[in-house]
Amino acid sequence: YYILAYNKRHRELIINSYLKHVFNAAKAIEVKNRRRKLFTNMPTRDHDSFSSRKRAWSSVVFEHPASFDTLAMDHDKKAEILEDLDFFKNGKDYYAKIGKTWKRGYLLYGPPGTGKSTLIAAIAKHMDYDVYDLELTAVKSNTELRKLLIDTSSKSIIVIEDIDCSLDLTAERKNKKREEDAPDGGEKQKIPRMDYSERDESKVTLSGLLNFIDGLWSSCGEERLIIFTTNHIEKLDPALIRTGRMDKHIEMSYCTYEGFTVLAKNFLNLEDHSLLDEVKKLIENERVEVTPADVAERLMPRTRHEKDSRTPCLEKAIEFMKKAKEEKMKKEKDGDPQESTVDDDGLTASSEGGD
């Protein structure tokens, strides 16, 4: 340990200013040197303690390589998101001034494969926050959901992916509306509901989730981001995504030309090529809809020749986009709704799966 000696007349300066600075600097160094973690709500036993207490969250070291530099997204959209994040990170005094809990909600929506999960990883890296991946179907009640919230730390991101698939959060409202719309005369038809005691599934309600986001208990920590992802924004209850709960809605679109050039730079170290003009024409003029995940799959070199030449990878990506265009035109001509485009490798231009 160290001994700090000082002149008596400097006592106030040392105690009120210098020591406070030392403690804050030590805390900053600790935060800088710590390793980010990814948590999941799969309970484990804490074997390091004598009580073997059951923990709400288990974790692993989170070292995802994604960053905003490698994200296949338009520059302007990246800059907008980064500006919003930086304002939030430095906004402690501002949030205290306006009387709001220091937290912010993001809704990421768009087709599968457009980079929603990758964006979350990039946000975590930029902010240096831990990530709590909340699996709603594993939460048995609103009370348990509240306990999970209490056990999260500040400077963290709480993520609920594919929230439209996690729970039927609008079932209660639908049943109530059906009862209210029942024809007059006689006793209204009762809508049968399954007895919760007879099923082993989550009892989390829409009300419980709303309280989790911005109720009184949501203020038990600070400097938190809450992120929802969905492939179908139209399926979500408006109360869940209104401003004040999900403050910023970010559409994750199909691959743009600017996004394609980022991927070409990432995978092939390519900034200029004659084939890029054809790529630009397909994406911007002919409105071909392919996801960044599909483009990345084609741009990834499989052999040393492809890595050195780079042209074969671009040709594979262009060929895939042409197939996606033809498939889309065929379905539009037949009058069928657009479905997934499948190539010879069994990969799709769009699908109904996760991100």
mmCIF file of C-alpha atoms in Angstrom:
data_model
loop_
_atom_site.group_PDB
_atom_site.id
_atom_site.type_symbol
_atom_site.label_atom_id
_atom_site.label_comp_id
_atom_site.label_asym_id
_atom_site.label_seq_id
_atom_site.Cartn_x
_atom_site.Cartn_y
_atom_site.Cartn_z
ATOM 1 C CA TYR A 1 0.000 0.000 0.000
ATOM 2 C CA TYR A 2 0.978 3.629 -0.310
ATOM 3 C CA ILE A 3 1.249 6.364 2.318
ATOM 4 C CA LEU A 4 0.119 9.817 1.299
ATOM 5 C CA ALA A 5 1.813 12.620 3.250
ATOM 6 C CA TYR A 6 0.785 16.246 2.905
ATOM 7 C CA ASN A 7 1.020 19.568 4.682
ATOM 8 C CA LYS A 8 -1.780 20.223 7.137
ATOM 9 C CA ARG A 9 -2.827 23.395 5.366
ATOM 10 C CA HIS A 10 -3.598 21.332 2.228
ATOM 11 C CA ARG A 11 -5.966 18.966 4.039
ATOM 12 C CA GLU A 12 -9.162 20.272 2.446
ATOM 13 C CA LEU A 13 -7.671 20.214 -1.052
ATOM 14 C CA ILE A 14 -6.432 16.632 -0.596
ATOM 15 C CA ILE A 15 -9.640 15.224 0.880
ATOM 16 C CA ASN A 16 -12.183 17.084 -1.227
ATOM 17 C CA SER A 17 -10.394 17.216 -4.557
ATOM 18 C CA TYR A 18 -7.248 15.104 -4.934
ATOM 19 C CA LEU A 19 -8.539 11.851 -3.404
ATOM 20 C CA LYS A 20 -11.766 12.153 -5.372
ATOM 21 C CA HIS A 21 -9.720 12.522 -8.552
ATOM 22 C CA VAL A 22 -7.589 9.459 -7.670
ATOM 23 C CA PHE A 23 -10.659 7.306 -7.010
ATOM 24 C CA ASN A 24 -12.349 8.416 -10.265
ATOM 25 C CA ALA A 25 -9.157 7.805 -12.257
ATOM 26 C CA ALA A 26 -8.765 4.333 -10.718
ATOM 27 C CA LYS A 27 -12.372 3.507 -11.562
ATOM 28 C CA ALA A 28 -11.865 4.695 -15.164
ATOM 29 C CA ILE A 29 -8.753 2.510 -15.521
ATOM 30 C CA GLU A 30 -10.635 -0.479 -14.149
ATOM 31 C CA VAL A 31 -13.482 0.045 -16.624
ATOM 32 C CA LYS A 32 -11.029 0.486 -19.515
ATOM 33 C CA ASN A 33 -9.145 -2.710 -18.715
ATOM 34 C CA ARG A 34 -12.155 -4.890 -18.036
ATOM 35 C CA ARG A 35 -13.414 -7.404 -20.600
ATOM 36 C CA ARG A 36 -16.925 -7.034 -21.919
ATOM 37 C CA LYS A 37 -19.332 -9.860 -21.122
ATOM 38 C CA LEU A 38 -22.340 -11.411 -22.808
ATOM 39 C CA PHE A 39 -25.025 -12.516 -20.347
ATOM 40 C CA THR A 40 -27.949 -14.872 -20.799
ATOM 41 C CA ASN A 41 -30.826 -15.593 -18.422
ATOM 42 C CA MET A 42 -30.057 -19.284 -18.088
ATOM 43 C CA PRO A 43 -29.696 -19.789 -14.322
ATOM 44 C CA THR A 44 -26.560 -21.447 -12.904
ATOM 45 C CA ARG A 45 -25.238 -22.087 -9.426
ATOM 46 C CA ASP A 46 -22.588 -19.787 -8.003
ATOM 47 C CA HIS A 47 -20.117 -22.435 -6.833
ATOM 48 C CA ASP A 48 -17.621 -19.815 -5.654
ATOM 49 C CA SER A 49 -19.786 -18.948 -2.666
ATOM 50 C CA PHE A 50 -20.569 -21.087 0.381
ATOM 51 C CA SER A 51 -24.296 -20.599 -0.124
ATOM 52 C CA SER A 52 -24.199 -21.849 -3.734
ATOM 53 C CA ARG A 53 -26.711 -19.124 -4.560
ATOM 54 C CA LYS A 54 -28.658 -19.442 -7.778
ATOM 55 C CA ARG A 55 -27.703 -16.656 -10.178
ATOM 56 C CA ALA A 56 -30.208 -15.073 -12.561
ATOM 57 C CA TRP A 57 -27.631 -14.510 -15.297
ATOM 58 C CA SER A 58 -24.693 -16.534 -16.586
ATOM 59 C CA SER A 59 -22.001 -14.964 -18.747
ATOM 60 C CA VAL A 60 -19.106 -15.473 -21.141
ATOM 61 C CA VAL A 61 -16.443 -13.063 -22.352
ATOM 62 C CA PHE A 62 -17.821 -11.053 -25.282
ATOM 63 C CA GLU A 63 -15.215 -10.470 -27.986
ATOM 64 C CA HIS A 64 -17.292 -9.953 -31.120
ATOM 65 C CA PRO A 65 -15.105 -8.355 -33.834
ATOM 66 C CA ALA A 66 -17.875 -6.226 -35.384
ATOM 67 C CA SER A 67 -17.371 -2.464 -35.394
ATOM 68 C CA PHE A 68 -18.931 0.522 -37.128
ATOM 69 C CA ASP A 69 -15.970 0.544 -39.534
ATOM 70 C CA THR A 70 -16.849 -2.937 -40.831
ATOM 71 C CA LEU A 71 -20.651 -2.511 -40.721
ATOM 72 C CA ALA A 72 -22.319 -2.767 -44.164
ATOM 73 C CA MET A 73 -24.373 0.394 -43.777
ATOM 74 C CA ASP A 74 -24.595 3.785 -45.449
ATOM 75 C CA HIS A 75 -22.170 6.349 -44.053
ATOM 76 C CA ASP A 76 -24.893 8.874 -43.182
ATOM 77 C CA LYS A 77 -26.895 6.305 -41.207
ATOM 78 C CA LYS A 78 -23.767 5.201 -39.329
ATOM 79 C CA ALA A 79 -22.920 8.806 -38.483
ATOM 80 C CA GLU A 80 -26.465 9.432 -37.233
ATOM 81 C CA ILE A 81 -26.401 6.373 -34.956
ATOM 82 C CA LEU A 82 -22.915 7.209 -33.606
ATOM 83 C CA GLU A 83 -23.934 10.787 -32.859
ATOM 84 C CA ASP A 84 -26.999 9.553 -30.981
ATOM 85 C CA LEU A 85 -24.942 7.030 -28.975
ATOM 86 C CA ASP A 86 -22.236 9.553 -28.063
ATOM 87 C CA PHE A 87 -24.818 12.093 -26.912
ATOM 88 C CA PHE A 88 -26.424 9.438 -24.735
ATOM 89 C CA LYS A 89 -23.113 8.283 -23.244
ATOM 90 C CA ASN A 90 -22.224 11.819 -22.180
ATOM 91 C CA GLY A 91 -25.754 12.755 -21.176
ATOM 92 C CA LYS A 92 -25.821 12.060 -17.436
ATOM 93 C CA ASP A 93 -26.309 15.702 -16.449
ATOM 94 C CA TYR A 94 -28.810 16.270 -19.260
ATOM 95 C CA TYR A 95 -31.025 13.345 -18.226
ATOM 96 C CA ALA A 96 -30.881 14.492 -14.592
ATOM 97 C CA LYS A 97 -31.859 18.012 -15.668
ATOM 98 C CA ILE A 98 -34.951 16.881 -17.596
ATOM 99 C CA GLY A 99 -35.950 14.368 -14.899
ATOM 100 C CA LYS A 100 -35.692 11.186 -16.993
ATOM 101 C CA THR A 101 -34.014 7.877 -16.248
ATOM 102 C CA TRP A 102 -30.659 7.643 -18.019
ATOM 103 C CA LYS A 103 -31.651 5.002 -20.566
ATOM 104 C CA ARG A 104 -32.554 4.851 -24.240
ATOM 105 C CA GLY A 105 -34.512 2.416 -26.381
ATOM 106 C CA TYR A 106 -33.654 1.272 -29.895
ATOM 107 C CA LEU A 107 -35.857 -0.739 -32.253
ATOM 108 C CA LEU A 108 -33.990 -2.486 -35.072
ATOM 109 C CA TYR A 109 -36.312 -3.787 -37.770
ATOM 110 C CA GLY A 110 -35.917 -5.250 -41.236
ATOM 111 C CA PRO A 111 -35.656 -8.525 -43.140
ATOM 112 C CA PRO A 112 -33.485 -11.378 -41.817
ATOM 113 C CA GLY A 113 -29.805 -11.117 -42.661
ATOM 114 C CA THR A 114 -29.668 -7.317 -42.756
ATOM 115 C CA GLY A 115 -27.258 -7.023 -39.815
ATOM 116 C CA LYS A 116 -29.379 -6.354 -36.737
ATOM 117 C CA SER A 117 -27.309 -8.592 -34.455
ATOM 118 C CA THR A 118 -24.075 -7.264 -35.961
ATOM 119 C CA LEU A 119 -25.174 -3.701 -35.239
ATOM 120 C CA ILE A 120 -25.798 -4.617 -31.596
ATOM 121 C CA ALA A 121 -22.267 -6.034 -31.342
ATOM 122 C CA ALA A 122 -20.857 -2.872 -32.920
ATOM 123 C CA ILE A 123 -22.808 -0.694 -30.466
ATOM 124 C CA ALA A 124 -21.506 -2.734 -27.511
ATOM 125 C CA LYS A 125 -17.940 -2.314 -28.736
ATOM 126 C CA HIS A 126 -18.319 1.419 -29.344
ATOM 127 C CA MET A 127 -19.942 2.058 -25.961
ATOM 128 C CA ASP A 128 -17.852 -0.563 -24.104
ATOM 129 C CA TYR A 129 -21.029 -1.973 -22.527
ATOM 130 C CA ASP A 130 -21.890 -5.487 -21.407
ATOM 131 C CA VAL A 131 -24.752 -7.184 -23.269
ATOM 132 C CA TYR A 132 -27.677 -8.935 -21.555
ATOM 133 C CA ASP A 133 -29.386 -11.214 -24.079
ATOM 134 C CA LEU A 134 -32.844 -11.684 -22.579
ATOM 135 C CA GLU A 135 -34.736 -14.780 -23.710
ATOM 136 C CA LEU A 136 -38.350 -13.904 -22.866
ATOM 137 C CA THR A 137 -39.674 -17.423 -23.357
ATOM 138 C CA ALA A 138 -37.465 -18.576 -20.449
ATOM 139 C CA VAL A 139 -39.010 -15.991 -18.094
ATOM 140 C CA LYS A 140 -41.944 -17.501 -16.215
ATOM 141 C CA SER A 141 -43.600 -14.387 -14.785
ATOM 142 C CA ASN A 142 -43.573 -10.600 -14.574
ATOM 143 C CA THR A 143 -41.997 -10.897 -11.130
ATOM 144 C CA GLU A 144 -39.127 -12.940 -12.512
ATOM 145 C CA LEU A 145 -38.695 -10.393 -15.309
ATOM 146 C CA ARG A 146 -38.381 -7.621 -12.714
ATOM 147 C CA LYS A 147 -35.763 -9.604 -10.776
ATOM 148 C CA LEU A 148 -33.731 -10.033 -13.955
ATOM 149 C CA LEU A 149 -33.807 -6.275 -14.506
ATOM 150 C CA ILE A 150 -32.599 -5.617 -10.957
ATOM 151 C CA ASP A 151 -29.673 -8.000 -11.501
ATOM 152 C CA THR A 152 -28.377 -6.140 -14.568
ATOM 153 C CA SER A 153 -25.555 -3.640 -14.201
ATOM 154 C CA SER A 154 -25.288 -0.053 -15.348
ATOM 155 C CA LYS A 155 -23.379 0.631 -18.579
ATOM 156 C CA SER A 156 -25.106 -2.249 -20.300
ATOM 157 C CA ILE A 157 -27.333 -3.189 -23.225
ATOM 158 C CA ILE A 158 -30.463 -5.270 -22.646
ATOM 159 C CA VAL A 159 -31.381 -7.074 -25.865
ATOM 160 C CA ILE A 160 -34.584 -8.892 -26.803
ATOM 161 C CA GLU A 161 -34.152 -10.351 -30.288
ATOM 162 C CA ASP A 162 -37.083 -11.281 -32.522
ATOM 163 C CA ILE A 163 -39.517 -9.846 -30.021
ATOM 164 C CA ASP A 164 -42.444 -10.518 -32.364
ATOM 165 C CA CYS A 165 -41.704 -14.255 -32.006
ATOM 166 C CA SER A 166 -40.804 -14.294 -28.302
ATOM 167 C CA LEU A 167 -44.284 -14.092 -26.789
ATOM 168 C CA ASP A 168 -47.853 -13.443 -27.884
ATOM 169 C CA LEU A 169 -47.905 -10.139 -26.044
ATOM 170 C CA THR A 170 -51.111 -8.923 -27.690
ATOM 171 C CA ALA A 171 -53.285 -11.981 -26.998
ATOM 172 C CA GLU A 172 -55.010 -10.394 -24.005
ATOM 173 C CA ARG A 173 -55.945 -7.279 -25.973
ATOM 174 C CA LYS A 174 -57.231 -9.373 -28.880
ATOM 175 C CA ASN A 175 -59.410 -11.506 -26.595
ATOM 176 C CA LYS A 176 -60.800 -8.435 -24.875
ATOM 177 C CA LYS A 177 -61.629 -6.808 -28.205
ATOM 178 C CA ARG A 178 -63.354 -9.965 -29.458
ATOM 179 C CA GLU A 179 -65.521 -10.026 -26.344
ATOM 180 C CA GLU A 180 -66.403 -6.344 -26.745
ATOM 181 C CA ASP A 181 -67.282 -6.858 -30.413
ATOM 182 C CA ALA A 182 -69.584 -9.798 -29.688
ATOM 183 C CA PRO A 183 -73.153 -9.277 -31.027
ATOM 184 C CA ASP A 184 -75.695 -7.709 -28.663
ATOM 185 C CA GLY A 185 -78.451 -9.716 -27.111
ATOM 186 C CA GLY A 186 -78.005 -12.486 -24.667
ATOM 187 C CA GLU A 187 -74.832 -13.261 -22.843
ATOM 188 C CA LYS A 188 -71.663 -12.372 -24.715
ATOM 189 C CA GLN A 189 -69.694 -15.337 -25.871
ATOM 190 C CA LYS A 190 -66.780 -15.966 -23.580
ATOM 191 C CA ILE A 191 -63.412 -16.457 -25.203
ATOM 192 C CA PRO A 192 -61.836 -19.638 -23.864
ATOM 193 C CA ARG A 193 -58.446 -19.106 -22.279
ATOM 194 C CA MET A 194 -55.945 -21.787 -21.448
ATOM 195 C CA ASP A 195 -55.430 -22.385 -17.764
ATOM 196 C CA TYR A 196 -51.932 -21.180 -16.911
ATOM 197 C CA SER A 197 -51.594 -23.965 -14.352
ATOM 198 C CA GLU A 198 -51.936 -26.494 -17.170
ATOM 199 C CA ARG A 199 -49.113 -25.221 -19.305
ATOM 200 C CA ASP A 200 -45.402 -24.854 -18.764
ATOM 201 C CA GLU A 201 -44.726 -21.589 -20.554
ATOM 202 C CA SER A 202 -44.039 -17.934 -19.902
ATOM 203 C CA LYS A 203 -46.717 -15.851 -18.201
ATOM 204 C CA VAL A 204 -45.037 -12.538 -19.018
ATOM 205 C CA THR A 205 -47.680 -10.050 -20.127
ATOM 206 C CA LEU A 206 -47.544 -6.954 -22.281
ATOM 207 C CA SER A 207 -48.121 -4.855 -19.166
ATOM 208 C CA GLY A 208 -45.219 -6.561 -17.401
ATOM 209 C CA LEU A 209 -42.902 -5.937 -20.341
ATOM 210 C CA LEU A 210 -43.946 -2.276 -20.571
ATOM 211 C CA ASN A 211 -43.181 -1.822 -16.880
ATOM 212 C CA PHE A 212 -39.830 -3.514 -17.467
ATOM 213 C CA ILE A 213 -38.988 -0.936 -20.138
ATOM 214 C CA ASP A 214 -40.106 2.308 -18.516
ATOM 215 C CA GLY A 215 -41.872 1.574 -15.228
ATOM 216 C CA LEU A 216 -40.613 2.535 -11.783
ATOM 217 C CA TRP A 217 -38.243 -0.435 -11.603
ATOM 218 C CA SER A 218 -36.538 0.601 -14.843
ATOM 219 C CA SER A 219 -34.870 3.431 -12.901
ATOM 220 C CA CYS A 220 -32.987 1.042 -10.577
ATOM 221 C CA GLY A 221 -29.887 1.457 -12.740
ATOM 222 C CA GLU A 222 -28.502 4.030 -15.141
ATOM 223 C CA GLU A 223 -26.714 4.328 -18.474
ATOM 224 C CA ARG A 224 -28.611 1.469 -20.090
ATOM 225 C CA LEU A 225 -29.652 0.799 -23.665
ATOM 226 C CA ILE A 226 -32.681 -1.394 -24.354
ATOM 227 C CA ILE A 227 -32.721 -2.866 -27.866
ATOM 228 C CA PHE A 228 -35.509 -4.831 -29.531
ATOM 229 C CA THR A 229 -35.124 -6.512 -32.911
ATOM 230 C CA THR A 230 -37.874 -7.732 -35.203
ATOM 231 C CA ASN A 231 -38.320 -8.951 -38.760
ATOM 232 C CA HIS A 232 -41.957 -7.778 -38.762
ATOM 233 C CA ILE A 233 -42.511 -4.369 -37.185
ATOM 234 C CA GLU A 234 -46.176 -4.441 -38.225
ATOM 235 C CA LYS A 235 -46.815 -7.332 -35.802
ATOM 236 C CA LEU A 236 -45.739 -5.371 -32.715
ATOM 237 C CA ASP A 237 -48.192 -3.707 -30.378
ATOM 238 C CA PRO A 238 -47.966 0.098 -30.857
ATOM 239 C CA ALA A 239 -47.734 0.534 -27.074
ATOM 240 C CA LEU A 240 -44.494 -1.442 -27.097
ATOM 241 C CA ILE A 241 -42.624 0.689 -29.615
ATOM 242 C CA ARG A 242 -43.991 4.192 -29.096
ATOM 243 C CA THR A 243 -41.635 7.114 -28.537
ATOM 244 C CA GLY A 244 -40.455 7.146 -24.928
ATOM 245 C CA ARG A 245 -40.025 3.372 -24.908
ATOM 246 C CA MET A 246 -38.272 2.747 -28.206
ATOM 247 C CA ASP A 247 -36.829 6.220 -28.738
ATOM 248 C CA LYS A 248 -35.082 5.516 -32.022
ATOM 249 C CA HIS A 249 -36.343 3.241 -34.795
ATOM 250 C CA ILE A 250 -33.587 2.018 -37.129
ATOM 251 C CA GLU A 251 -34.555 0.291 -40.354
ATOM 252 C CA MET A 252 -32.052 -2.357 -41.413
ATOM 253 C CA SER A 253 -32.566 -2.485 -45.157
ATOM 254 C CA TYR A 254 -31.416 -4.693 -47.977
ATOM 255 C CA CYS A 255 -27.851 -4.171 -49.159
ATOM 256 C CA THR A 256 -27.208 -0.710 -50.604
ATOM 257 C CA TYR A 257 -24.374 0.114 -52.971
ATOM 258 C CA GLU A 258 -22.497 1.904 -50.209
ATOM 259 C CA GLY A 259 -22.963 -1.147 -47.986
ATOM 260 C CA PHE A 260 -21.683 -3.378 -50.799
ATOM 261 C CA THR A 261 -18.489 -1.314 -51.111
ATOM 262 C CA VAL A 262 -17.889 -1.679 -47.377
ATOM 263 C CA LEU A 263 -18.191 -5.466 -47.698
ATOM 264 C CA ALA A 264 -15.886 -5.480 -50.740
ATOM 265 C CA LYS A 265 -13.342 -3.565 -48.695
ATOM 266 C CA ASN A 266 -13.731 -5.936 -45.713
ATOM 267 C CA PHE A 267 -13.486 -9.227 -47.610
ATOM 268 C CA LEU A 268 -11.370 -8.377 -50.649
ATOM 269 C CA ASN A 269 -9.536 -5.189 -49.651
ATOM 270 C CA LEU A 270 -11.115 -3.778 -52.783
ATOM 271 C CA GLU A 271 -11.925 -0.103 -53.289
ATOM 272 C CA ASP A 272 -12.136 0.120 -57.084
ATOM 273 C CA HIS A 273 -13.042 -2.383 -59.790
ATOM 274 C CA SER A 274 -14.704 -2.247 -63.197
ATOM 275 C CA LEU A 275 -17.449 -4.654 -62.039
ATOM 276 C CA LEU A 276 -18.591 -2.238 -59.324
ATOM 277 C CA ASP A 277 -20.443 -0.208 -61.974
ATOM 278 C CA GLU A 278 -22.595 -3.242 -62.727
ATOM 279 C CA VAL A 279 -23.195 -3.769 -59.014
ATOM 280 C CA LYS A 280 -24.311 -0.149 -58.667
ATOM 281 C CA LYS A 281 -26.691 -0.510 -61.609
ATOM 282 C CA LEU A 282 -28.268 -3.658 -60.156
ATOM 283 C CA ILE A 283 -28.786 -2.162 -56.706
ATOM 284 C CA GLU A 284 -29.702 1.449 -57.452
ATOM 285 C CA ASN A 285 -31.352 1.264 -60.872
ATOM 286 C CA GLU A 286 -32.884 -2.202 -60.935
ATOM 287 C CA ARG A 287 -33.690 -2.280 -57.197
ATOM 288 C CA VAL A 288 -32.346 -5.769 -56.560
ATOM 289 C CA GLU A 289 -33.101 -6.855 -52.989
ATOM 290 C CA VAL A 290 -30.379 -8.977 -51.417
ATOM 291 C CA THR A 291 -29.213 -8.915 -47.819
ATOM 292 C CA PRO A 292 -25.724 -7.979 -46.630
ATOM 293 C CA ALA A 293 -25.395 -11.527 -45.251
ATOM 294 C CA ASP A 294 -25.977 -12.992 -48.725
ATOM 295 C CA VAL A 295 -23.520 -10.575 -50.334
ATOM 296 C CA ALA A 296 -20.886 -11.347 -47.700
ATOM 297 C CA GLU A 297 -21.255 -15.073 -48.387
ATOM 298 C CA ARG A 298 -20.415 -14.525 -52.070
ATOM 299 C CA LEU A 299 -17.575 -12.083 -51.462
ATOM 300 C CA MET A 300 -15.732 -14.362 -49.049
ATOM 301 C CA PRO A 301 -12.802 -15.998 -50.890
ATOM 302 C CA ARG A 302 -12.777 -19.819 -50.851
ATOM 303 C CA THR A 303 -9.362 -20.323 -52.452
ATOM 304 C CA ARG A 304 -6.066 -18.445 -52.670
ATOM 305 C CA HIS A 305 -6.829 -17.707 -56.327
ATOM 306 C CA GLU A 306 -10.094 -15.995 -55.392
ATOM 307 C CA LYS A 307 -8.335 -14.031 -52.672
ATOM 308 C CA ASP A 308 -5.573 -12.836 -54.984
ATOM 309 C CA SER A 309 -7.708 -12.205 -58.073
ATOM 310 C CA ARG A 310 -10.848 -10.894 -56.312
ATOM 311 C CA THR A 311 -12.740 -10.814 -59.616
ATOM 312 C CA PRO A 312 -14.330 -14.304 -59.174
ATOM 313 C CA CYS A 313 -15.890 -13.241 -55.869
ATOM 314 C CA LEU A 314 -17.400 -10.122 -57.435
ATOM 315 C CA GLU A 315 -18.729 -12.207 -60.309
ATOM 316 C CA LYS A 316 -20.392 -14.630 -57.856
ATOM 317 C CA ALA A 317 -22.077 -11.725 -56.062
ATOM 318 C CA ILE A 318 -23.307 -10.232 -59.351
ATOM 319 C CA GLU A 319 -24.604 -13.586 -60.553
ATOM 320 C CA PHE A 320 -26.483 -14.056 -57.295
ATOM 321 C CA MET A 321 -28.067 -10.602 -57.569
ATOM 322 C CA LYS A 322 -29.160 -11.322 -61.143
ATOM 323 C CA LYS A 323 -30.809 -14.567 -59.998
ATOM 324 C CA ALA A 324 -32.574 -12.681 -57.195
ATOM 325 C CA LYS A 325 -33.822 -10.121 -59.724
ATOM 326 C CA GLU A 326 -35.127 -12.811 -62.105
ATOM 327 C CA GLU A 327 -36.874 -14.660 -59.287
ATOM 328 C CA LYS A 328 -38.531 -11.466 -58.086
ATOM 329 C CA MET A 329 -39.732 -10.561 -61.588
ATOM 330 C CA LYS A 330 -41.110 -14.049 -62.109
ATOM 331 C CA LYS A 331 -43.100 -13.951 -58.882
ATOM 332 C CA GLU A 332 -44.440 -10.466 -59.663
ATOM 333 C CA LYS A 333 -45.480 -11.667 -63.110
ATOM 334 C CA ASP A 334 -47.258 -14.704 -61.644
ATOM 335 C CA GLY A 335 -48.981 -12.481 -59.102
ATOM 336 C CA ASP A 336 -47.483 -14.344 -56.132
ATOM 337 C CA PRO A 337 -46.173 -12.559 -53.042
ATOM 338 C CA GLN A 338 -42.393 -12.283 -52.922
ATOM 339 C CA GLU A 339 -40.788 -15.232 -51.208
ATOM 340 C CA SER A 340 -37.247 -16.308 -50.522
ATOM 341 C CA THR A 341 -34.822 -16.726 -53.415
ATOM 342 C CA VAL A 342 -32.850 -19.947 -53.244
ATOM 343 C CA ASP A 343 -29.713 -20.582 -55.285
ATOM 344 C CA ASP A 344 -27.801 -23.760 -56.041
ATOM 345 C CA ASP A 345 -26.015 -23.590 -52.695
ATOM 346 C CA GLY A 346 -29.300 -23.556 -50.771
ATOM 347 C CA LEU A 347 -28.732 -19.974 -49.592
ATOM 348 C CA THR A 348 -31.448 -17.376 -49.686
ATOM 349 C CA ALA A 349 -31.832 -13.728 -50.663
ATOM 350 C CA SER A 350 -34.503 -13.378 -47.979
ATOM 351 C CA SER A 351 -36.127 -15.743 -45.529
ATOM 352 C CA GLU A 352 -38.328 -15.906 -42.467
ATOM 353 C CA GLY A 353 -35.589 -16.981 -40.078
ATOM 354 C CA GLY A 354 -33.552 -15.009 -37.581
ATOM 355 C CA ASP A 355 -30.962 -12.337 -38.288
#
